[in-house]
Amino acid sequence: MPQNKHASLKDIAAKLGLSIATVSRALKGNPSISQATRDMVQQAAEEMNYSKNFIADSLRSGQLPLIGVIVPHAVTLFYSSVLDGIEHTAAKEGYAVISMNSHERYEEERANVSSMRRLHVAGIIASVTQETTDFSHFDSLAADGMPVVFVARDIPTKTHSCVTADSADAAYKATVHLIKQGCRRIAILCGPNSLKMVTDRKHGYIEALHDYRLPVRPEYVGYTDINAEGATLATERLLALPERPDAILALNDTLLFAAMKTIMRAGLRMPGDVALIGFSNVEYAEHVSPRLSTIEDQSHLMGETACQILIGHIRGNKKQVKKVIPTSLKVRESSCKDAKE
Amino acid sequence: MPQNKHASLKDIAAKLGLSIATVSRALKGNPSISQATRDMVQQAAEEMNYSKNFIADSLRSGQLPLIGVIVPHAVTLFYSSVLDGIEHTAAKEGYAVISMNSHERYEEERANVSSMRRLHVAGIIASVTQETTDFSHFDSLAADGMPVVFVARDIPTKTHSCVTADSADAAYKATVHLIKQGCRRIAILCGPNSLKMVTDRKHGYIEALHDYRLPVRPEYVGYTDINAEGATLATERLLALPERPDAILALNDTLLFAAMKTIMRAGLRMPGDVALIGFSNVEYAEHVSPRLSTIEDQSHLMGETACQILIGHIRGNKKQVKKVIPTSLKVRESSCKDAKE
DNA sequence: TTGAAAGCGCTAACAC
DNA sequence: GTGTTAGCGCTTTCAA
């Protein structure tokens, strides 16, 4: 015999000699159905192991109870944690999560967005790639009535909701920390300016230098694509400057670890010759030697928050929400000039 | 005006004065439709930006083009990489991926399975929790005709397909490596025996001891739940033995890093007092001090392979497949007695 | 070569 | 209180 197809309303109706509509109403506790019938239907449904086929609903509503998530780099503790936060909240609200990885590539991101649209997901949470400078693929979703919330990496457009870290603030604090350690030639290792995350963090860095009357030197702003190779080259360029930086602030995990390796390989002492601090969610930062100072963001909470906002939009809330999640500075060995050396 | 609903076959038919059936056939190149009509329909479809609503199909087939994935611990490089491999293969074959995290809890796993079933996914890829000893929730999927493939952590039942690492082999090689370093009191840090992954790896460890005529001492087999707290306690117990082990083999990332911290905190030298090696996919293993020796598995490939097998089953292949993916031993400082100390 | 109609499972508007 | 019917978008007989 073929596979046990799930029991349907029709089956229950047939068994009980009722109409499909009555069964449907009884099952959702419609008060216009007599208590006796309701009980009878309830029991039959349980016996037959009935579960509602939500695809039928979806056909009518044109929307599946699914939330689409697009991240640029899924195989990281940061994004897997964001994803877990999203899943957590989504599950509580009756949504499942479909995730896709754009691998930091614009073309893949576009393809992901169109897959999501074809899938008729109820809404999308996205973190853009470092290549993305054109945002029309997202705009067209809005035109279609599919809500979008950006997480971690926002886009410049003003009309979307987003959840981000307190980037400028965190970079400011980290820079001040370095200044207080006696660093005067502080470099920053950046991703592309197309990411608002980057410009925000750079802004915090510059503000701190201004406030402490230190010059902002263009040669100390190292740009790179966000990958290990690029970051290694950019760090090497910084270290080769006539006036070598005495500190580096790295804008994310990838950049931070690449910078660390490059500094060590150059035979420089850390923090003696070059202090290092960076944005990171890698718990291993505290196990490497020297223990790395980091700015941690609350990735899980960012995911949960983004999902809550998105579900709000799905349910009809039109107001955009821009939420900032605090980070925390973890001072460890790599940025402490006065610490044990 | 309301949201731009997608154009449907009906819209195209109306515009062209054809029947819905004709449009449907024309769009899939049915040869019984005249070339002229086909061209006309094709063009209209493009103009109207038509895309097929697959929910309608799904209602009829009772199945969505979705693959469900259940992992015990999503926020790890191992599982996020497995997931990325699955997504990669799924996307190529026209499936999207729904992932859920059981957080190593049996009850969550059961809930995940029933969510997946409610969602009418086409098939499931799962890695069981360390608490799972009853597998009836998976068996009932099979009864429903929903294929399941296990990845990384298999279950004892013989009838399912699975993709696993060459656990016994890898543990054997790692143990032999330790023996060749002069270790004679080799301990193993295990998860629960309910995981086949654990018994397989333990088997390899025991075989190696046998082959080199070393005694298998029960007190050197440290059991723990797979989490940092449990692993720390288990390591402490091992280190407190009258005859302290001179080497530890840890069965996964979590256990490995917990063991490392515990050994260091006890003030013991590594590898001098205790050598350490473990299964891990954490690239940071090579940045900690001392650099950690590891057994790496090909997580991405495991995901791709599992997905290929699953899609085979979805398409009707009934033959079970058991695939073993090779690992590689990365010898670094933490397990080399003769290395620089 | 094309059209009409049934049906996938469910809900809601409209009877009675 | 309960039944009937239409319809969500599509495929697929069956007719013409």
XYZ file of C-alpha atoms (C1' of nucleotides) in Angstrom:
714
model
C 0.000 0.000 0.000
C 1.125 3.567 -0.628
C 2.226 6.042 1.975
C -0.130 6.898 4.805
C -1.404 10.162 3.536
C -2.371 12.485 6.313
C -6.002 12.454 7.282
C -7.888 15.450 5.906
C -11.020 17.253 6.960
C -12.790 15.290 4.312
C -11.818 12.027 5.966
C -13.068 13.178 9.312
C -16.276 14.478 7.796
C -16.875 11.220 5.985
C -16.271 9.154 9.072
C -18.596 11.276 11.176
C -21.235 11.909 8.558
C -20.758 15.665 8.840
C -19.899 18.271 6.273
C -16.340 19.430 5.802
C -17.286 22.934 6.860
C -18.684 21.740 10.146
C -15.565 19.805 10.902
C -13.448 22.806 10.030
C -15.449 25.019 12.352
C -15.554 22.493 15.136
C -11.815 22.120 15.037
C -11.247 25.794 15.553
C -13.751 25.942 18.390
C -16.303 28.011 16.535
C -19.057 28.637 19.123
C -21.816 28.254 16.590
C -21.126 24.518 16.567
C -22.771 22.495 19.323
C -20.571 21.311 22.110
C -21.456 17.718 21.365
C -20.327 17.984 17.763
C -17.206 19.818 18.717
C -16.206 17.105 21.143
C -16.941 14.396 18.672
C -14.861 16.063 15.995
C -11.993 16.790 18.342
C -11.823 13.188 19.347
C -12.030 11.846 15.840
C -9.287 14.223 14.783
C -7.017 12.935 17.486
C -7.762 9.345 16.718
C -7.031 9.887 13.061
C -3.887 11.793 13.907
C -5.133 14.749 11.936
C -2.909 17.720 11.371
C -3.926 20.669 9.326
C -2.367 20.967 5.932
C -1.139 24.495 5.979
C -0.260 24.396 2.304
C -3.936 24.813 1.577
C -3.975 27.944 3.682
C -0.883 29.167 1.964
C -2.407 28.727 -1.428
C -5.179 31.042 -0.385
C -3.088 33.576 1.465
C -0.293 33.461 -1.089
C 2.210 33.233 1.709
C 4.002 30.462 3.554
C 4.717 30.606 7.287
C 8.383 30.929 6.489
C 10.953 33.576 7.200
C 13.840 33.847 4.785
C 17.294 34.721 6.037
C 20.200 35.761 3.836
C 23.632 36.094 5.391
C 26.955 36.817 3.708
C 28.988 34.250 5.568
C 27.069 31.446 7.239
C 30.030 29.490 8.543
C 30.934 31.851 11.361
C 29.983 31.876 14.989
C 28.545 35.335 14.518
C 26.059 34.541 11.790
C 25.198 31.066 13.015
C 24.329 32.669 16.316
C 22.225 35.373 14.667
C 20.444 32.607 12.806
C 19.819 30.685 15.985
C 18.308 33.779 17.558
C 16.042 34.239 14.576
C 14.961 30.607 14.676
C 14.207 30.823 18.344
C 11.838 33.735 17.942
C 10.375 32.480 14.690
C 9.500 29.099 16.183
C 7.671 30.727 19.067
C 5.542 32.635 16.585
C 4.816 29.689 14.343
C 7.304 30.407 11.581
C 10.057 28.230 10.226
C 13.289 29.666 8.908
C 14.858 29.235 5.502
C 18.448 30.317 5.352
C 20.716 31.059 2.446
C 24.349 32.041 2.269
C 25.375 34.693 -0.256
C 29.071 33.987 0.299
C 29.742 37.735 0.223
C 28.817 37.801 -3.452
C 26.376 40.273 -4.906
C 25.168 37.963 -7.636
C 24.406 35.215 -5.160
C 22.565 37.666 -2.990
C 20.355 38.647 -5.910
C 19.744 34.999 -6.678
C 18.886 34.350 -3.036
C 16.397 37.183 -2.984
C 14.667 35.891 -6.054
C 14.562 32.366 -4.634
C 12.983 33.742 -1.510
C 10.402 35.537 -3.553
C 9.637 32.450 -5.578
C 9.216 30.556 -2.321
C 6.641 33.077 -1.166
C 8.270 33.529 2.212
C 6.374 35.857 4.520
C 9.349 38.143 5.057
C 13.119 38.396 4.822
C 15.940 39.150 7.215
C 19.159 40.034 5.442
C 22.721 41.056 6.035
C 24.192 42.412 2.825
C 27.400 41.314 1.163
C 30.464 43.480 1.039
C 30.005 43.730 -2.719
C 26.484 45.097 -2.574
C 26.162 48.707 -3.654
C 22.943 48.452 -5.595
C 19.896 47.705 -3.482
C 17.177 47.483 -6.070
C 16.606 43.797 -5.444
C 15.542 44.660 -1.920
C 13.487 47.650 -2.958
C 11.442 45.533 -5.302
C 10.530 43.249 -2.424
C 9.043 46.175 -0.607
C 7.074 47.011 -3.712
C 5.729 43.462 -3.630
C 4.632 43.896 -0.042
C 7.250 41.532 1.342
C 8.780 43.033 4.478
C 12.551 43.114 4.936
C 14.615 43.714 8.040
C 18.366 44.186 7.878
C 20.549 42.774 10.596
C 24.161 43.568 11.500
C 24.862 45.114 8.119
C 22.342 47.760 7.276
C 21.924 49.469 3.935
C 21.992 53.225 3.332
C 18.350 53.425 2.233
C 16.347 55.054 4.944
C 13.070 53.246 4.620
C 13.922 49.799 5.940
C 13.901 48.462 9.457
C 17.180 47.258 10.855
C 18.979 45.865 13.869
C 22.606 46.794 14.237
C 25.358 46.893 16.806
C 26.274 50.235 18.354
C 29.142 50.374 15.887
C 30.247 53.986 16.173
C 30.048 53.878 19.926
C 31.962 50.643 20.233
C 34.699 51.783 17.869
C 34.949 55.031 19.812
C 35.393 53.200 23.095
C 37.922 50.776 21.691
C 39.951 53.626 20.222
C 39.872 55.546 23.482
C 41.027 52.410 25.256
C 44.012 52.198 22.915
C 44.803 55.872 23.419
C 44.742 55.378 27.159
C 47.211 52.546 26.746
C 49.579 55.114 25.333
C 49.067 54.307 21.665
C 49.458 57.312 19.389
C 49.666 55.769 15.940
C 46.406 53.894 15.791
C 45.464 52.196 12.549
C 42.135 50.758 11.554
C 41.534 47.710 9.377
C 38.334 48.274 7.395
C 36.078 46.510 4.975
C 34.593 48.362 1.998
C 32.913 51.711 2.542
C 29.745 50.444 0.927
C 28.945 48.773 4.244
C 27.336 51.144 6.648
C 28.809 48.991 9.402
C 32.235 50.049 8.172
C 31.552 53.743 7.851
C 29.893 53.812 11.262
C 32.797 52.120 12.957
C 35.281 54.295 11.138
C 33.307 57.291 12.273
C 33.659 56.250 15.923
C 37.379 55.775 15.440
C 37.797 59.218 13.914
C 35.709 60.877 16.604
C 37.916 59.387 19.290
C 41.063 60.597 17.604
C 39.551 64.072 17.301
C 38.478 64.180 20.911
C 41.989 63.301 22.018
C 43.571 65.667 19.487
C 45.348 62.980 17.574
C 45.745 63.356 13.812
C 43.705 61.198 11.488
C 46.194 59.837 9.037
C 44.805 58.445 5.799
C 47.639 55.956 5.528
C 46.493 54.414 8.801
C 43.127 53.547 7.348
C 43.649 50.137 5.787
C 40.987 49.036 3.349
C 40.478 45.460 2.298
C 37.849 43.052 1.189
C 36.617 40.994 4.072
C 38.626 37.813 3.669
C 41.826 36.437 5.131
C 44.036 37.078 2.101
C 43.017 40.688 1.650
C 43.281 41.400 5.344
C 46.740 39.887 5.497
C 47.966 42.113 2.677
C 46.366 45.185 4.204
C 47.993 44.462 7.548
C 51.353 43.969 5.894
C 50.974 47.361 4.216
C 50.207 48.968 7.563
C 53.184 47.320 9.232
C 55.472 48.420 6.422
C 54.704 52.122 6.825
C 57.657 54.357 7.688
C 55.954 55.225 10.929
C 54.591 51.828 11.858
C 51.268 51.929 13.712
C 51.498 51.024 17.387
C 47.931 49.740 17.465
C 45.360 48.242 15.116
C 41.598 48.183 15.424
C 40.056 45.434 13.278
C 36.442 45.732 12.239
C 35.464 42.081 12.428
C 36.526 38.492 13.171
C 38.080 37.760 9.844
C 40.140 40.929 9.864
C 41.117 40.479 13.498
C 42.524 36.983 13.178
C 44.273 37.771 9.914
C 45.873 40.807 11.544
C 46.957 38.726 14.515
C 48.662 36.139 12.367
C 50.354 38.795 10.258
C 51.717 40.663 13.262
C 53.072 37.465 14.785
C 54.600 36.311 11.543
C 56.352 39.653 11.151
C 58.111 38.839 14.404
C 56.575 41.792 16.185
C 55.593 41.672 19.821
C 51.956 42.050 20.709
C 51.018 44.298 22.376
C 54.616 45.567 22.846
C 55.191 46.636 19.263
C 51.632 46.618 18.034
C 48.527 46.455 20.169
C 45.504 44.734 18.663
C 41.821 44.830 19.341
C 38.860 43.930 17.176
C 35.185 43.254 16.810
C 34.624 39.559 17.295
C 32.264 36.924 18.543
C 34.851 34.205 18.611
C 35.133 32.748 22.060
C 38.522 31.363 21.074
C 39.858 34.914 21.156
C 40.528 34.380 24.820
C 42.505 31.216 24.253
C 45.002 32.446 21.750
C 48.264 33.811 22.910
C 48.328 36.653 23.691
C 44.670 36.663 24.669
C 42.894 38.939 22.222
C 40.985 42.003 23.326
C 37.647 42.196 21.575
C 34.422 44.088 21.174
C 31.670 41.504 21.463
C 28.243 42.012 20.085
C 25.122 40.203 21.123
C 24.579 38.210 18.004
C 21.814 36.008 19.367
C 19.870 38.982 20.631
C 20.330 40.723 17.319
C 18.718 37.755 15.616
C 15.828 37.600 18.048
C 15.197 41.312 17.754
C 15.310 41.319 13.983
C 12.836 38.469 13.909
C 10.439 40.192 16.274
C 10.484 43.307 14.156
C 9.965 41.329 10.985
C 7.007 39.459 12.404
C 5.558 42.786 13.426
C 5.802 43.916 9.825
C 4.322 40.657 8.546
C 1.368 41.230 10.833
C 0.798 44.635 9.380
C 2.895 47.090 11.343
C 4.084 49.573 8.750
C 6.283 51.655 10.998
C 9.976 51.178 10.381
C 12.075 50.284 13.396
C 15.775 50.957 13.787
C 17.177 49.134 16.788
C 20.695 49.379 18.139
C 22.085 46.540 20.264
C 24.856 47.315 22.749
C 28.283 45.729 22.524
C 30.771 45.135 25.290
C 34.474 45.803 25.376
C 36.526 42.816 26.559
C 39.959 44.050 27.426
C 42.509 41.230 27.384
C 46.239 41.001 26.814
C 46.605 41.991 23.187
C 45.758 45.632 23.779
C 47.347 46.275 27.183
C 50.729 47.901 26.969
C 51.161 47.887 30.724
C 50.169 44.244 31.214
C 52.576 41.395 31.672
C 54.729 41.177 28.611
C -3.912 49.970 -4.445
C -3.061 46.665 -2.839
C 0.131 44.713 -3.324
C 1.116 43.636 -6.819
C -0.069 40.088 -6.721
C 1.891 37.871 -9.006
C 0.378 37.245 -12.393
C -1.286 33.841 -12.645
C -2.071 31.543 -15.530
C -5.550 32.906 -15.394
C -4.311 36.423 -16.026
C -2.298 35.323 -19.023
C -5.192 33.295 -20.354
C -7.559 36.223 -19.982
C -5.202 38.602 -21.712
C -4.646 36.229 -24.616
C -8.175 34.898 -24.899
C -6.970 31.352 -24.318
C -7.908 28.774 -21.732
C -5.870 28.261 -18.617
C -5.046 24.733 -19.676
C -3.592 25.897 -22.958
C -1.429 28.455 -21.250
C -0.243 25.852 -18.773
C 0.705 23.470 -21.561
C 2.308 26.155 -23.691
C 4.487 27.245 -20.819
C 5.934 23.814 -20.349
C 6.567 23.372 -24.046
C 3.940 20.727 -24.583
C 4.326 19.785 -28.279
C 0.616 19.427 -28.784
C 0.317 23.194 -28.618
C 1.028 25.070 -31.854
C 4.315 26.852 -32.089
C 2.546 30.139 -32.654
C 0.532 29.836 -29.469
C 3.537 28.736 -27.504
C 5.512 31.764 -28.591
C 2.654 34.076 -27.846
C 2.212 32.662 -24.368
C 5.919 32.702 -23.620
C 6.126 36.323 -24.521
C 3.069 37.333 -22.558
C 4.415 35.457 -19.549
C 7.637 37.381 -19.676
C 5.914 40.676 -20.136
C 3.681 40.013 -17.177
C 6.639 38.827 -15.133
C 4.918 35.543 -14.510
C 6.421 33.038 -12.139
C 4.792 29.798 -11.299
C 3.196 29.530 -7.905
C 4.660 26.341 -6.614
C 2.336 26.315 -3.613
C -0.404 25.140 -5.928
C 1.783 22.260 -7.006
C 2.610 21.492 -3.447
C -1.017 21.312 -2.499
C -1.460 18.602 -5.053
C 1.740 16.719 -4.415
C 1.497 17.117 -0.661
C 5.127 18.085 -0.541
C 7.095 21.324 -0.568
C 10.459 21.672 -2.319
C 12.098 21.982 1.060
C 14.689 19.960 2.881
C 14.567 20.016 6.655
C 17.773 19.934 8.663
C 17.967 19.254 12.389
C 21.290 19.728 14.146
C 22.079 19.491 17.852
C 24.265 22.547 18.055
C 23.899 25.074 15.265
C 26.297 27.670 16.604
C 29.489 25.801 15.789
C 31.765 25.927 12.810
C 31.202 22.228 12.303
C 27.447 22.290 11.951
C 27.227 25.631 10.210
C 29.597 24.213 7.651
C 27.575 21.020 7.266
C 24.539 23.210 6.763
C 26.291 25.273 4.139
C 27.198 22.095 2.275
C 23.600 20.946 2.385
C 22.354 24.302 1.140
C 24.823 24.294 -1.690
C 23.646 20.954 -3.023
C 19.986 21.603 -2.280
C 20.004 24.881 -4.199
C 21.467 23.206 -7.259
C 18.622 20.704 -7.211
C 15.876 23.248 -6.679
C 15.336 22.758 -2.969
C 15.501 25.297 -0.183
C 16.677 24.376 3.292
C 14.858 24.771 6.582
C 17.086 24.392 9.579
C 16.300 23.832 13.218
C 18.503 23.523 16.265
C 17.645 20.881 18.864
C 20.148 22.330 21.341
C 21.189 18.773 22.266
C 17.776 18.184 23.807
C 15.668 15.180 23.034
C 12.374 16.955 23.549
C 13.357 19.734 21.176
C 14.411 17.196 18.628
C 10.997 15.536 18.800
C 9.353 18.926 18.445
C 11.573 19.732 15.475
C 10.666 16.501 13.769
C 7.002 17.143 14.177
C 7.382 20.711 12.910
C 9.145 19.358 9.870
C 6.364 16.921 9.281
C 3.751 19.619 9.645
C 5.685 21.682 7.140
C 5.517 18.826 4.648
C 9.210 19.019 3.857
C 10.316 16.598 1.175
C 12.947 14.987 3.377
C 15.039 15.423 6.490
C 18.722 15.455 7.285
C 19.421 15.032 10.976
C 22.196 14.770 13.494
C 20.805 13.408 16.746
C 21.206 14.942 20.172
C 23.330 13.384 22.851
C 20.169 12.701 24.823
C 18.459 10.712 22.113
C 18.104 7.025 22.871
C 14.631 6.483 21.525
C 14.340 6.819 17.776
C 10.665 6.280 17.229
C 10.118 9.846 16.033
C 12.408 9.121 13.110
C 10.939 5.710 12.426
C 7.503 7.164 12.071
C 8.767 9.504 9.380
C 9.865 6.544 7.357
C 6.420 5.045 7.820
C 5.016 8.272 6.393
C 7.237 7.989 3.372
C 9.429 10.924 4.335
C 13.083 10.040 3.745
C 15.689 10.724 6.407
C 19.458 10.818 6.164
C 21.649 11.061 9.248
C 24.800 13.087 9.152
C 27.794 13.090 11.486
C 25.864 11.401 14.257
C 24.212 8.244 13.068
C 21.677 6.166 14.964
C 21.961 2.455 15.732
C 19.002 1.459 13.558
C 20.278 -0.239 10.466
C 17.715 0.865 7.953
C 18.575 4.530 7.466
C 21.056 6.166 5.177
C 23.862 8.103 6.769
C 27.013 10.090 6.187
C 29.628 9.904 8.896
C 33.287 10.557 9.477
C 35.663 7.605 9.560
C 35.457 7.765 13.334
C 37.010 4.480 14.366
C 39.804 4.883 11.901
C 40.568 8.433 12.912
C 40.557 7.623 16.604
C 42.823 4.675 15.921
C 45.330 6.858 14.082
C 45.256 9.560 16.710
C 45.840 7.030 19.473
C 48.719 5.435 17.594
C 50.197 8.881 17.119
C 50.084 9.442 20.873
C 51.638 6.041 21.541
C 54.443 6.855 19.142
C 55.043 10.044 21.067
C 55.804 7.846 24.043
C 52.460 8.211 25.812
C 51.466 5.140 27.788
C 48.605 6.372 29.926
C 46.209 7.591 27.259
C 42.799 8.778 28.351
C 39.769 9.460 26.206
C 37.154 12.124 26.781
C 33.811 10.794 25.557
C 30.246 11.846 25.098
C 27.404 9.485 25.947
C 27.461 5.943 24.604
C 24.095 6.437 22.992
C 25.903 8.228 20.183
C 27.288 5.828 17.654
C 29.901 8.465 16.919
C 31.157 7.968 20.468
C 31.213 4.186 20.472
C 32.908 4.123 17.084
C 35.637 6.481 18.164
C 36.092 4.660 21.428
C 36.387 1.461 19.468
C 39.253 2.872 17.413
C 40.984 4.009 20.586
C 40.686 0.568 22.173
C 41.883 -1.189 19.045
C 44.998 0.928 18.988
C 45.760 0.188 22.622
C 45.294 -3.522 21.936
C 47.509 -3.506 18.899
C 50.267 -1.876 20.884
C 49.664 -4.132 23.901
C 48.701 -1.352 26.208
C 46.063 -1.999 28.859
C 42.623 -0.471 28.461
C 41.919 1.122 31.810
C 38.283 1.928 32.548
C 39.288 4.865 34.715
C 40.886 6.457 31.662
C 37.591 6.535 29.836
C 36.033 9.830 30.872
C 32.346 10.175 30.177
C 30.555 13.489 30.092
C 27.686 15.237 28.480
C 28.840 17.286 25.563
C 29.103 20.734 27.080
C 31.880 22.821 28.563
C 30.924 22.344 32.212
C 30.647 18.580 32.042
C 33.823 18.260 30.038
C 35.712 20.408 32.517
C 34.641 18.213 35.412
C 35.461 15.044 33.518
C 38.909 16.364 32.677
C 39.499 17.318 36.278
C 38.603 13.795 37.332
C 41.079 12.370 34.833
C 43.834 14.695 35.995
C 43.190 13.789 39.621
C 43.746 10.071 39.105
C 46.598 8.531 41.106
C 48.274 7.660 37.866
C 47.574 10.795 35.908
C 47.092 10.228 32.188
C 49.931 11.503 30.011
C 47.633 12.089 27.045
C 44.006 12.852 26.324
C 42.014 12.233 23.175
C 38.911 14.431 23.030
C 36.021 13.362 20.847
C 34.905 16.768 19.625
C 35.444 20.533 19.667
C 33.620 21.236 22.852
C 35.445 18.532 24.759
C 38.774 19.490 23.250
C 38.689 23.137 24.232
C 37.318 22.402 27.673
C 40.125 19.895 28.222
C 42.693 22.411 27.051
C 41.522 25.053 29.471
C 41.366 22.586 32.331
C 44.876 21.295 31.734
C 46.261 24.820 31.574
C 44.417 25.935 34.644
C 45.770 22.967 36.568
C 49.206 24.381 35.891
C 50.253 21.370 33.864
C 52.487 21.645 30.864
C 51.125 20.647 27.495
C 52.321 18.415 25.954
C 55.033 17.910 28.600
C 52.751 16.655 31.351
C 49.685 15.882 29.305
C 49.492 15.659 25.549
C 46.232 16.628 23.940
C 44.591 15.905 20.630
C 40.991 16.033 19.556
C 38.403 15.969 16.823
C 37.773 19.522 15.739
C 36.853 21.762 12.876
C 37.922 24.900 14.602
C 40.519 26.699 12.578
C 41.486 28.608 15.705
C 43.008 25.388 17.045
C 46.172 26.381 15.282
C 46.309 29.799 16.874
C 46.072 28.832 20.495
C 49.170 28.208 22.457
C 50.343 25.500 22.300
C 48.955 24.888 18.843
C 46.399 22.131 19.155
C 46.711 18.880 17.273
C 43.395 17.885 15.740
C 41.539 15.404 13.639
C 39.658 17.430 11.050
C 36.646 16.164 9.254
C 35.259 17.454 6.003
C 32.126 18.996 7.310
C 31.131 20.759 4.116
C 31.529 17.606 2.077
C 29.533 15.666 4.651
C 26.682 18.114 4.157
C 26.838 17.941 0.381
C 26.936 14.171 0.413
C 24.052 13.824 2.827
C 21.984 16.138 0.670
C 22.739 14.222 -2.500
C 21.706 10.987 -0.866
C 18.538 12.534 0.502
C 17.527 13.924 -2.867
C 18.099 10.491 -4.320
C 15.633 9.106 -1.799
C 13.146 11.879 -2.473
C 13.280 10.969 -6.134
C 12.464 7.405 -5.361
C 15.715 5.584 -4.711
C 14.873 3.127 -1.955
C 18.367 1.741 -1.458
C 19.955 2.834 1.782
C 23.395 4.410 1.487
C 26.020 4.487 4.212
C 28.848 6.818 3.290
C 32.047 7.375 5.232
C 33.990 10.588 4.750
C 37.719 10.601 5.465
C 39.266 12.764 8.142
C 42.800 14.062 8.344
C 45.187 14.117 11.262
C 46.764 17.526 11.861
C 49.702 17.048 14.157
C 50.653 20.278 15.916
C 52.356 21.142 19.162
C 49.903 19.923 21.781
C 50.554 16.253 21.094
C 54.286 16.234 20.326
C 56.416 15.271 23.285
C 59.610 15.708 21.312
C 58.725 19.106 19.907
C 59.949 22.396 21.264
C 58.817 22.698 24.825
C -4.673 21.977 -31.359
C -7.518 23.617 -27.747
C -11.181 23.897 -24.053
C -13.938 22.352 -20.002
C -13.939 20.449 -15.663
C -12.408 18.042 -11.653
C -9.704 18.113 -7.737
C -5.564 18.901 -4.230
C -7.354 20.833 1.480
C -9.118 24.457 3.418
C -12.001 28.767 4.642
C -15.672 31.969 4.345
C -19.876 33.883 2.480
C -24.306 32.553 2.125
C -28.023 29.643 2.708
C -31.563 27.114 5.648
C -26.244 24.509 14.249
C -25.065 22.825 10.046
C -24.735 22.295 4.917
C -23.576 24.158 0.222
C -20.694 26.509 -2.700
C -17.006 29.109 -4.612
C -12.394 29.710 -5.004
C -6.995 30.020 -3.993
C -3.308 28.281 -8.878
C -2.205 24.597 -11.144
C -2.206 19.950 -13.719
C -4.524 16.524 -15.910
C -7.922 13.631 -17.797
C -11.584 13.696 -21.029
C -13.976 15.881 -24.925
C -14.238 18.240 -28.988
